[in-house]
Coordinates of C-alpha atoms in Angstrom, one line a residue:
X165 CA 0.0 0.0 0.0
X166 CA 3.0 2.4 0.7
X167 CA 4.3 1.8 -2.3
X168 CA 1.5 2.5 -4.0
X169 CA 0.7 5.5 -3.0
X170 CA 4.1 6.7 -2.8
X171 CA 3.8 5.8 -6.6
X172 CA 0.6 8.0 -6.8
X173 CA 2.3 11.0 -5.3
X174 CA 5.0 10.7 -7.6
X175 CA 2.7 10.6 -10.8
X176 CA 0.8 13.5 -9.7
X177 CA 3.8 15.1 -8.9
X178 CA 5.3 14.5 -12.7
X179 CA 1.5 15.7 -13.7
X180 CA 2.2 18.6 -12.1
X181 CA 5.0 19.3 -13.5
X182 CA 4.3 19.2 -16.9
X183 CA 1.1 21.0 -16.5
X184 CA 3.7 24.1 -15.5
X185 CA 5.7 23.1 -18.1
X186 CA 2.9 22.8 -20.9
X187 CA 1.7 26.6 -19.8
X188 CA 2.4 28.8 -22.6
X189 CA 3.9 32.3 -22.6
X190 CA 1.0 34.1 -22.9
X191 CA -0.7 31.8 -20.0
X192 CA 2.9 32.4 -17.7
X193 CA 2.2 36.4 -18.4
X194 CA -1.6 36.7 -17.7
X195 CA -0.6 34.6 -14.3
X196 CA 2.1 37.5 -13.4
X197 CA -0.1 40.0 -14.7
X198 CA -2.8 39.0 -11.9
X199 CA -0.3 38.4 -9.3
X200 CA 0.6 41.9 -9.5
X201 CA -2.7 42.7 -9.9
X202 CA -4.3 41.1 -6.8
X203 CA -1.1 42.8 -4.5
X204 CA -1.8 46.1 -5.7
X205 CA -5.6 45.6 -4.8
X206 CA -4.4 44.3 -1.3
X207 CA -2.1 47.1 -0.9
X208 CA -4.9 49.4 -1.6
X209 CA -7.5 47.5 0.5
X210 CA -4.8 47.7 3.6
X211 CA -4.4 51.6 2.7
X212 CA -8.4 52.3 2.5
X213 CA -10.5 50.5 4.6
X214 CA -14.3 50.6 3.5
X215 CA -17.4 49.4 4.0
X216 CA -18.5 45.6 2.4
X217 CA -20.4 47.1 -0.1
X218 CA -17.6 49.2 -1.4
X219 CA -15.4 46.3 -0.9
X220 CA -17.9 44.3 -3.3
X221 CA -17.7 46.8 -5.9
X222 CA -13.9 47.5 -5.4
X223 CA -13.9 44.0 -6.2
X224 CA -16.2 43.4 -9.0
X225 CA -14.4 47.1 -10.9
X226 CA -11.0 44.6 -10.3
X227 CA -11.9 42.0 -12.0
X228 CA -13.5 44.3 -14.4
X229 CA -10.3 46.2 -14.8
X230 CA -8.0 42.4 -14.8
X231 CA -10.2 41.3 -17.9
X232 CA -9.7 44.6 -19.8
X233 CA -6.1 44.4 -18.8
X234 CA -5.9 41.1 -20.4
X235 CA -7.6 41.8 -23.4
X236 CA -5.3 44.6 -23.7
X237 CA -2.5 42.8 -23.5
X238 CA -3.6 40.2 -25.8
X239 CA -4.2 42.8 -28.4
X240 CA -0.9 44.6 -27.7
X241 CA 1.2 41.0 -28.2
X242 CA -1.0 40.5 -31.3
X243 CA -0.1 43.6 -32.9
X244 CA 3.7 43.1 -31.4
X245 CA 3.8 40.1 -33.4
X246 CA 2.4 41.8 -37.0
X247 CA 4.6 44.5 -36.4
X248 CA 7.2 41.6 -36.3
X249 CA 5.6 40.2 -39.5
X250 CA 5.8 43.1 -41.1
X251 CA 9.0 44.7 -39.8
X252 CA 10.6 40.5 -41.5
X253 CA 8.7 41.6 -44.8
X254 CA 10.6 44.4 -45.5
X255 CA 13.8 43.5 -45.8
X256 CA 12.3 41.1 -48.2
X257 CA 10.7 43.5 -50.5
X258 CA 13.6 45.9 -50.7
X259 CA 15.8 43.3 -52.0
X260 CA 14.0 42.8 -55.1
X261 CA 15.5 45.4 -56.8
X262 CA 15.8 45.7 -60.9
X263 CA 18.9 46.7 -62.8
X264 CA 18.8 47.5 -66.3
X265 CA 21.9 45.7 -68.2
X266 CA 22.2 46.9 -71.6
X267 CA 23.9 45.1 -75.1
X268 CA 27.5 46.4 -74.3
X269 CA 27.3 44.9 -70.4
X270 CA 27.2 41.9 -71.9
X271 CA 29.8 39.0 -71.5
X272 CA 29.0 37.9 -75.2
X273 CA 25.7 37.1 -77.7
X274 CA 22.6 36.2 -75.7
X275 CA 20.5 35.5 -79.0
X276 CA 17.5 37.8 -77.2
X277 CA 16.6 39.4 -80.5
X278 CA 15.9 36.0 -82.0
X279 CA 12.4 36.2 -80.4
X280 CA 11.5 38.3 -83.0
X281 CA 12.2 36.3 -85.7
X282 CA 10.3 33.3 -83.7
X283 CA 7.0 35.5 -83.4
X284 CA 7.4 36.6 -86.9
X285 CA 7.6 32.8 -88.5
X286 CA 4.9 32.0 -86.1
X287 CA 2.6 35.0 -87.2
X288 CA 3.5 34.4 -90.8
X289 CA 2.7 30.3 -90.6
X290 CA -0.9 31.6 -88.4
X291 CA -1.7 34.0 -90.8
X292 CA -3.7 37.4 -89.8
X293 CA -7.1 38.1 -89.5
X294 CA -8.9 41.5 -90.0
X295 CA -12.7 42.0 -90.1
X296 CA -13.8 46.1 -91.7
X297 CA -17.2 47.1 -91.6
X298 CA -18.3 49.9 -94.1
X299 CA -21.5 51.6 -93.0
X300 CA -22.5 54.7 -94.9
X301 CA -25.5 55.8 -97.5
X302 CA -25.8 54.7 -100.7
X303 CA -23.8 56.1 -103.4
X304 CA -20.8 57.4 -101.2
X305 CA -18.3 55.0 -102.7
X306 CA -17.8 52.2 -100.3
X307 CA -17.6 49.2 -102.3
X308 CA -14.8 51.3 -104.5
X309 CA -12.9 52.5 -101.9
X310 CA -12.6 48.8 -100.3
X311 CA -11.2 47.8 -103.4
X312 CA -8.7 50.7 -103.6
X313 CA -7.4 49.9 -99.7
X314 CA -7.0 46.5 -101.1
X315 CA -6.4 46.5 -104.5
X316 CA -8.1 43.6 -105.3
X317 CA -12.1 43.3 -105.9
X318 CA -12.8 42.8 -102.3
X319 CA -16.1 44.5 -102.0
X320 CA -19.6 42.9 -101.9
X321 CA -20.4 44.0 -105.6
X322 CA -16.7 42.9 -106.8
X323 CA -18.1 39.4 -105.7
X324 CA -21.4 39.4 -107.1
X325 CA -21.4 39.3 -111.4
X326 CA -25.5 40.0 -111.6
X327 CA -25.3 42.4 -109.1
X328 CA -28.1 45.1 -109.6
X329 CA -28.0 48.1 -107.4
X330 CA -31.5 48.4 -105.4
X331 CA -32.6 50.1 -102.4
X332 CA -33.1 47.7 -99.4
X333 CA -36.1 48.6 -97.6
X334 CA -34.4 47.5 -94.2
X335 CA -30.8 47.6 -93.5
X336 CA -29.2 43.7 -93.9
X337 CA -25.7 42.9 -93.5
X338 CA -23.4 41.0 -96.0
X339 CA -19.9 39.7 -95.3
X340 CA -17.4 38.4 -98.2
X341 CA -13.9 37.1 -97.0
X342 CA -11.1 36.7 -98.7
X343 CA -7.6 34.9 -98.4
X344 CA -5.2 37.9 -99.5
X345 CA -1.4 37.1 -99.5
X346 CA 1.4 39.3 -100.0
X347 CA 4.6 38.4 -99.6
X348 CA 4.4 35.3 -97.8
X349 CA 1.7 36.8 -95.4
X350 CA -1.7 35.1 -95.2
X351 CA -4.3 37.7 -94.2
X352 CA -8.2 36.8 -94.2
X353 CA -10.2 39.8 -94.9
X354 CA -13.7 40.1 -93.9
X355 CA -15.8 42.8 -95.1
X356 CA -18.8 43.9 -93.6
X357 CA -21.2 45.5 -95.4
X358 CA -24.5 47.1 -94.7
X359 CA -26.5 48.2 -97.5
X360 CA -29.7 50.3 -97.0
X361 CA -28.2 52.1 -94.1
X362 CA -29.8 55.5 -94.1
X363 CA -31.8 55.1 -97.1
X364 CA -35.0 55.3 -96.1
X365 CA -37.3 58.6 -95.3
X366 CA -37.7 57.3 -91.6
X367 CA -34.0 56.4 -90.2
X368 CA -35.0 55.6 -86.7
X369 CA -33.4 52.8 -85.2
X370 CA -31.5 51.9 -88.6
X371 CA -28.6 51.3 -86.6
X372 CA -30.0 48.7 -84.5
X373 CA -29.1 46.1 -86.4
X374 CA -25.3 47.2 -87.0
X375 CA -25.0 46.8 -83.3
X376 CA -26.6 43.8 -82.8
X377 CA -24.4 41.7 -85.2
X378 CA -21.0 43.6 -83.8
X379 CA -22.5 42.2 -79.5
X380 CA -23.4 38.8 -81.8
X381 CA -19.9 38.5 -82.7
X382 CA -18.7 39.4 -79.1
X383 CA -21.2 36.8 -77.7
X384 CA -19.9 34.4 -80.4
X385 CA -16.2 34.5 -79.4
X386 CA -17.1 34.6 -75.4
X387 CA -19.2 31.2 -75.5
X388 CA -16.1 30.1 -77.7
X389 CA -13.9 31.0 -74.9
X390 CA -15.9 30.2 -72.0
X391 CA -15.6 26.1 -73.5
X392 CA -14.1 23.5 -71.5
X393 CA -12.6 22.0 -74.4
X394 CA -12.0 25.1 -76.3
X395 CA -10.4 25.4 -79.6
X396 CA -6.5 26.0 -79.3
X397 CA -7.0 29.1 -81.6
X398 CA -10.4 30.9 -81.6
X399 CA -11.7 32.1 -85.1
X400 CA -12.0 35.5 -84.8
X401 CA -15.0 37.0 -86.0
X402 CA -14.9 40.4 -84.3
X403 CA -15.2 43.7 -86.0
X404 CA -12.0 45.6 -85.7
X405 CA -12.9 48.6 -87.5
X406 CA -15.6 50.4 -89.0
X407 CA -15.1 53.2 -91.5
X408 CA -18.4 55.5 -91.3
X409 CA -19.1 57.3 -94.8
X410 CA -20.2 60.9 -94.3
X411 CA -21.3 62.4 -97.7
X412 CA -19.7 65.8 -99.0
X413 CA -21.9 68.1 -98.0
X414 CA -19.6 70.8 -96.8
X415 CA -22.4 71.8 -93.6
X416 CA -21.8 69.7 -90.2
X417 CA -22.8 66.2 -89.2
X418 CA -26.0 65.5 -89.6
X419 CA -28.6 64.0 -86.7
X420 CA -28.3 60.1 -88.0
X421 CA -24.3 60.8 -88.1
X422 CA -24.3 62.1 -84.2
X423 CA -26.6 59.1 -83.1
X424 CA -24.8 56.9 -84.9
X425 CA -21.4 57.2 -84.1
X426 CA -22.6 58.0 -80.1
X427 CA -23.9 54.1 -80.0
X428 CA -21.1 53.0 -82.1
X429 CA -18.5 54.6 -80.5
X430 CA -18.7 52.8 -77.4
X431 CA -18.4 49.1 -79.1
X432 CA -16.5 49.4 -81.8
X433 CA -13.3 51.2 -83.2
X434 CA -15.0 54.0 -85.8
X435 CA -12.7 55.9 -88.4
X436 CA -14.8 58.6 -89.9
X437 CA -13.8 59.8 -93.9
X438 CA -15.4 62.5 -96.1
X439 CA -16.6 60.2 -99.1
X440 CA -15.7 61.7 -102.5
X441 CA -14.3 64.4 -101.3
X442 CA -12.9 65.6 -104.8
X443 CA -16.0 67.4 -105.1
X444 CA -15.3 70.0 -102.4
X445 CA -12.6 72.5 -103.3
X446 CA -9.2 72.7 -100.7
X447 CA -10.9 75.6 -98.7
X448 CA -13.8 73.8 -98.2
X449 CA -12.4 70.5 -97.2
X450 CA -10.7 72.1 -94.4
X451 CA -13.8 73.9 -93.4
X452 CA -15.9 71.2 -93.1
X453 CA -13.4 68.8 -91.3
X454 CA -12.6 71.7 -88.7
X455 CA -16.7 71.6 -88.4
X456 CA -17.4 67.9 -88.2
X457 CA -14.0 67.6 -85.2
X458 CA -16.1 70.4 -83.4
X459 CA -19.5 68.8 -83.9
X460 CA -17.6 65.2 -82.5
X461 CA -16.4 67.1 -79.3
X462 CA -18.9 69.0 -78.4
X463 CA -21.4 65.7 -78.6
X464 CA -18.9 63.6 -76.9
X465 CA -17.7 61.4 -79.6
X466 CA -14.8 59.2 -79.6
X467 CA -13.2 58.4 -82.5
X468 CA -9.8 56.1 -82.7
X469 CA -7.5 56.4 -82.1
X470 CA -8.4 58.1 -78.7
X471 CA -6.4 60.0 -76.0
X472 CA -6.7 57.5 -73.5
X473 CA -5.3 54.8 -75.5
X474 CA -2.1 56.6 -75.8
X475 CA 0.8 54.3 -74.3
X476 CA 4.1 56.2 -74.7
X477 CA 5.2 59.7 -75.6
X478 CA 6.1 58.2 -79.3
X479 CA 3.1 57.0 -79.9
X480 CA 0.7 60.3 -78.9
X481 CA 3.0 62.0 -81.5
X482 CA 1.9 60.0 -84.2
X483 CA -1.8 59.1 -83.2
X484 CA -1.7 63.5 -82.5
X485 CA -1.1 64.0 -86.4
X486 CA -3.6 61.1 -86.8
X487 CA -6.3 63.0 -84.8
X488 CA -5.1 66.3 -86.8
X489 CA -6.9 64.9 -90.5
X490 CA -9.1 62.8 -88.8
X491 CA -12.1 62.6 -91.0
X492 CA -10.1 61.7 -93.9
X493 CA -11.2 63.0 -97.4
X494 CA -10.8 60.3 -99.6
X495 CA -11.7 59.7 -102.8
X496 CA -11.3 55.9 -104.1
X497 CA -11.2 54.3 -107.8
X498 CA -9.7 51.1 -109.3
X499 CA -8.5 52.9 -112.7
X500 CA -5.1 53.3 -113.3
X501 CA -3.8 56.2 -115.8
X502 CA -0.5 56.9 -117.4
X503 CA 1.3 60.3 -115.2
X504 CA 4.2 61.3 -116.4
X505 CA 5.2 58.1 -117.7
X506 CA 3.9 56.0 -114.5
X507 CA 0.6 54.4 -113.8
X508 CA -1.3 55.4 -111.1
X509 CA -4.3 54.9 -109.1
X510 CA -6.8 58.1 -110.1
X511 CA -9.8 59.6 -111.2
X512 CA -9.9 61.3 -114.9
X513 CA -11.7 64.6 -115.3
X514 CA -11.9 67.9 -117.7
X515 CA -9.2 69.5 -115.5
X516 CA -6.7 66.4 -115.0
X517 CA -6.3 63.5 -112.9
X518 CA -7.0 63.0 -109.1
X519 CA -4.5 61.0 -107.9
X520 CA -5.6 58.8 -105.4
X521 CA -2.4 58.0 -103.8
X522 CA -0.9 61.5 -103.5
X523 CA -1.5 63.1 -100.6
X524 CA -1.7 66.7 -102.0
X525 CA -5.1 65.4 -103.9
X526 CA -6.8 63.3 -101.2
X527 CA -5.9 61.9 -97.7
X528 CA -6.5 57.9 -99.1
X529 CA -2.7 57.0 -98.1
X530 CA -3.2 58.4 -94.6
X531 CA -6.4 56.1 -94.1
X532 CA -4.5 53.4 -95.7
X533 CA -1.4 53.8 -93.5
X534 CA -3.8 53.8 -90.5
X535 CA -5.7 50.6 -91.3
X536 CA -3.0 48.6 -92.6
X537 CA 0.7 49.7 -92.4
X538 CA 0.4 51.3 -88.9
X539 CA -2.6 50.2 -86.9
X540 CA -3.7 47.3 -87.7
X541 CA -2.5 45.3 -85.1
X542 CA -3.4 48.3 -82.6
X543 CA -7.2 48.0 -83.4
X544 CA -6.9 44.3 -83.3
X545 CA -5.8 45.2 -79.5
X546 CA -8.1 47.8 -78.8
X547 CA -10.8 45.2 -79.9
X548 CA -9.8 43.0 -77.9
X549 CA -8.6 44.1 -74.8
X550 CA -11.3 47.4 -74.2
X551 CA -14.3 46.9 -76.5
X552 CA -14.9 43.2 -76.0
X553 CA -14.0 43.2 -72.9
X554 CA -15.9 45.6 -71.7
X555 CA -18.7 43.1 -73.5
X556 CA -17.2 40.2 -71.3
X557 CA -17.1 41.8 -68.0
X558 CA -20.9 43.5 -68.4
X559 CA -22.2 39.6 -69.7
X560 CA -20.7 37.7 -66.9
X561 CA -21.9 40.1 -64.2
X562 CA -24.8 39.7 -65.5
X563 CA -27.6 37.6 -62.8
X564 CA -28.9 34.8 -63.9
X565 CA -26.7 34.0 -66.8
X566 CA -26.3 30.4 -67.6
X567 CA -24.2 30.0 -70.9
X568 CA -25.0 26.3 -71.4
X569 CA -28.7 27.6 -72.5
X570 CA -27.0 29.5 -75.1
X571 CA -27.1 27.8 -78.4
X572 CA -26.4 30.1 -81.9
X573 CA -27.7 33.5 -81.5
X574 CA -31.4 34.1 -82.7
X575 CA -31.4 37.6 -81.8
X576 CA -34.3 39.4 -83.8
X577 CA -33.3 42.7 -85.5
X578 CA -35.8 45.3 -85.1
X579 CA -35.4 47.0 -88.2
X580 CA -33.9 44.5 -90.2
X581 CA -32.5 41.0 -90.9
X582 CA -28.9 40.0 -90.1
X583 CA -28.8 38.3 -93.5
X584 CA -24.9 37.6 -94.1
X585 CA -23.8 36.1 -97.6
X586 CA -20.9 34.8 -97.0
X587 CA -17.9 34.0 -99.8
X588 CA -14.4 33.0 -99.4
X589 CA -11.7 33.6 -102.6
X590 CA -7.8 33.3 -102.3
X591 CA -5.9 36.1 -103.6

């Protein structure tokens, strides 16, 4: 029996021990914290005698006072130890420093520039795409002045041997692709036509349909995206530009131009040109482009290339000259005529040739430049990364939106039909 119990002692004394031992810091400092505590309450009892009842609230403030110590202290360790945290991260984060090592700190050839070279067999094996839309009145040259950007037959009629011109009673559109190849470069063309477009006496709503087949094509490429099996490389058949036709008038824009290029605007990349502007003299031109840039800033149009897409110093110099002849007066034609020995691209008249490349006749070259040989790949990004995504964020935040219910688009068009006769050729 002795031994047993001396044996008991003995395991509660172990107990014991590691039950001090197993207190953590925090426990070993809220224990102090009370001891001095409860002595400074004693000393103050000894120093103040009272009544019980004072005693009893004495007491009760104490502990009241001991818990909001603790809590205190708690707090105070816990915000010791972020400080810690964050006192450990910055060491860290000022390490990470960047250094700039240029071509001549080199210890010999890297073979960095050979990434160019890489993306450039890559692009040129992919091939390019680029989708135009021409929206204008009938009779403003659009069909010809596709052709001229091109110079191929490109356009709708170009395409079409019976074609017979006739006023659509609603506004339909009509793509034609194309395979065009220059130089070893593949690029698919898609042109977007939309005749009837301001041709009727009552123009309300005649843009409906433009916009609805521009979010179609959005809607189209997100549900391609969206996929759990997508494709590897989505066919892209987004509008990237679309050249608005505004007839020669020499007055301002007119009410269907301001609505228009308002709803447009915010959806799609719109380039603005003076059709046939060889009949308005030089003074005139410039008078009615220095009207049509007020008219688009005081009704808060925006036009590309815009301000806010500027991304360097280099490149607001350029897009500023851009935005200086912006609407372009252009006049277009597929003849060619013999000047001064040379053919060139122009219109014949009593007084002489227009020449539709030179720039002291017509601004064609600078819309050229623009669409093909300086922005083209800039409207392909500005497609893609504001327009349709601005489309992608406001569809997905949309409530109740289940994409699986979403077969081909069936939209109905208002004031039209979204009738698209589709060709392919290789150029």
């Amino acid at each position: 029996m002795c031994a047993t119990a001396d044996c008991c002692v003995s395991i509660s004394e172990t107990a014991a021990q590691l039950d001090t031992h197993l207190h953590s810091p925090m426990e070993e400092r809220q224990e102090m914290e009370r001891g001095i505590m409860g002595q400074e309450d004693q000393v103050k009892c000894q120093e103040q005698p009272a009544s019980p009842k004072t005693q009893n609230s004495k007491t009760a403030k104490g502990e009241k006072g001991m818990e909001e110590g603790e809590m205190r202290k708690e707090t105070g360790l816990e915000m010791d130890l972020e400080a810690q945290g964050k006192v450990e991260l910055c060491p860290s984060v000022q390490d990470l420093q960047m250094s700039y090592i240029q071509g001549t700190d080199l210890f010999g050839y890297v073979g960095i520039e050979a990434v160019l070279d890489q993306m450039r067999r890559k692009t040129i094996k992919a091939g390019l795409e680029f989708n135009i839309m021409v929206v204008g009145q009938s009779g403003l040259g659009k069909s010809t002045l596709v052709n001229t950007l091109f110079k191929s037959k490109v356009s709708r009629k170009s395409c079409m041997p019976n074609y017979e011109e006739k006023i659509s009673k609603t506004v339909k559109l009509h793509s034609v692709s194309h395979v065009i190849e220059e130089k070893g470069v593949k690029m698919k063309l898609t042109v977007i036509d939309t005749p009837g477009f301001g041709d009727q006496i009552n123009n309300e709503n005649c843009w409906d349909p433009v916009v609805k087949h521009i979010n179609e094509q959005y809607e189209k490429y997100l549900r391609e995206e969206i996929n759990i099996n997508r494709k590897r490389r989505i066919p892209d058949s987004r509008v990237h530009c679309c050249i608005y036709f505004l007839p020669a008038t020499g007055h301002r824009l007119r009410p269907i131009d301001v609505e228009f290029m308002k709803r447009l605007g915010k959806i799609v990349s719109i380039v603005p040109v003076i059709a046939k502007a060889d009949t308005l003299t030089i003074e005139e031109r410039h008078e009615f482009k220095e009207r049509i840039r007020q008219d688009l800033s005081a009704n808060g149009i925006g036009v590309y290339p815009q301000r806010e897409y500027d991304e360097d110093p280099e490149e607001r110099i350029l897009n500023d000259r851009i935005r200086e002849s912006i609407p372009f007066a252009v006049v277009g034609t597929d003849k060619e005529h013999q000047v001064n020995g040379n053919k060139v691209l122009g219109r014949k008249t009593k007084w002489g040739i227009i020449e539709v490349e030179n720039v002291a006749h017509c601004e064609f070259a600078n819309l050229r430049d623009l669409l093909i040989r300086s922005h083209l790949q800039d409207l392909k990004d500005v497609t893609h990364d504001v327009h349709y995504e601005t489309y992608r964020v406001h569809r997905l935040n949309e409530s109740k939106v289940d994409f699986r219910d979403l077969g081909q688009s069936t939209w109905p068009l208002e004031n039209g039909r979204a009738d698209k006769c589709e060709s392919d050729s290789h150029l």
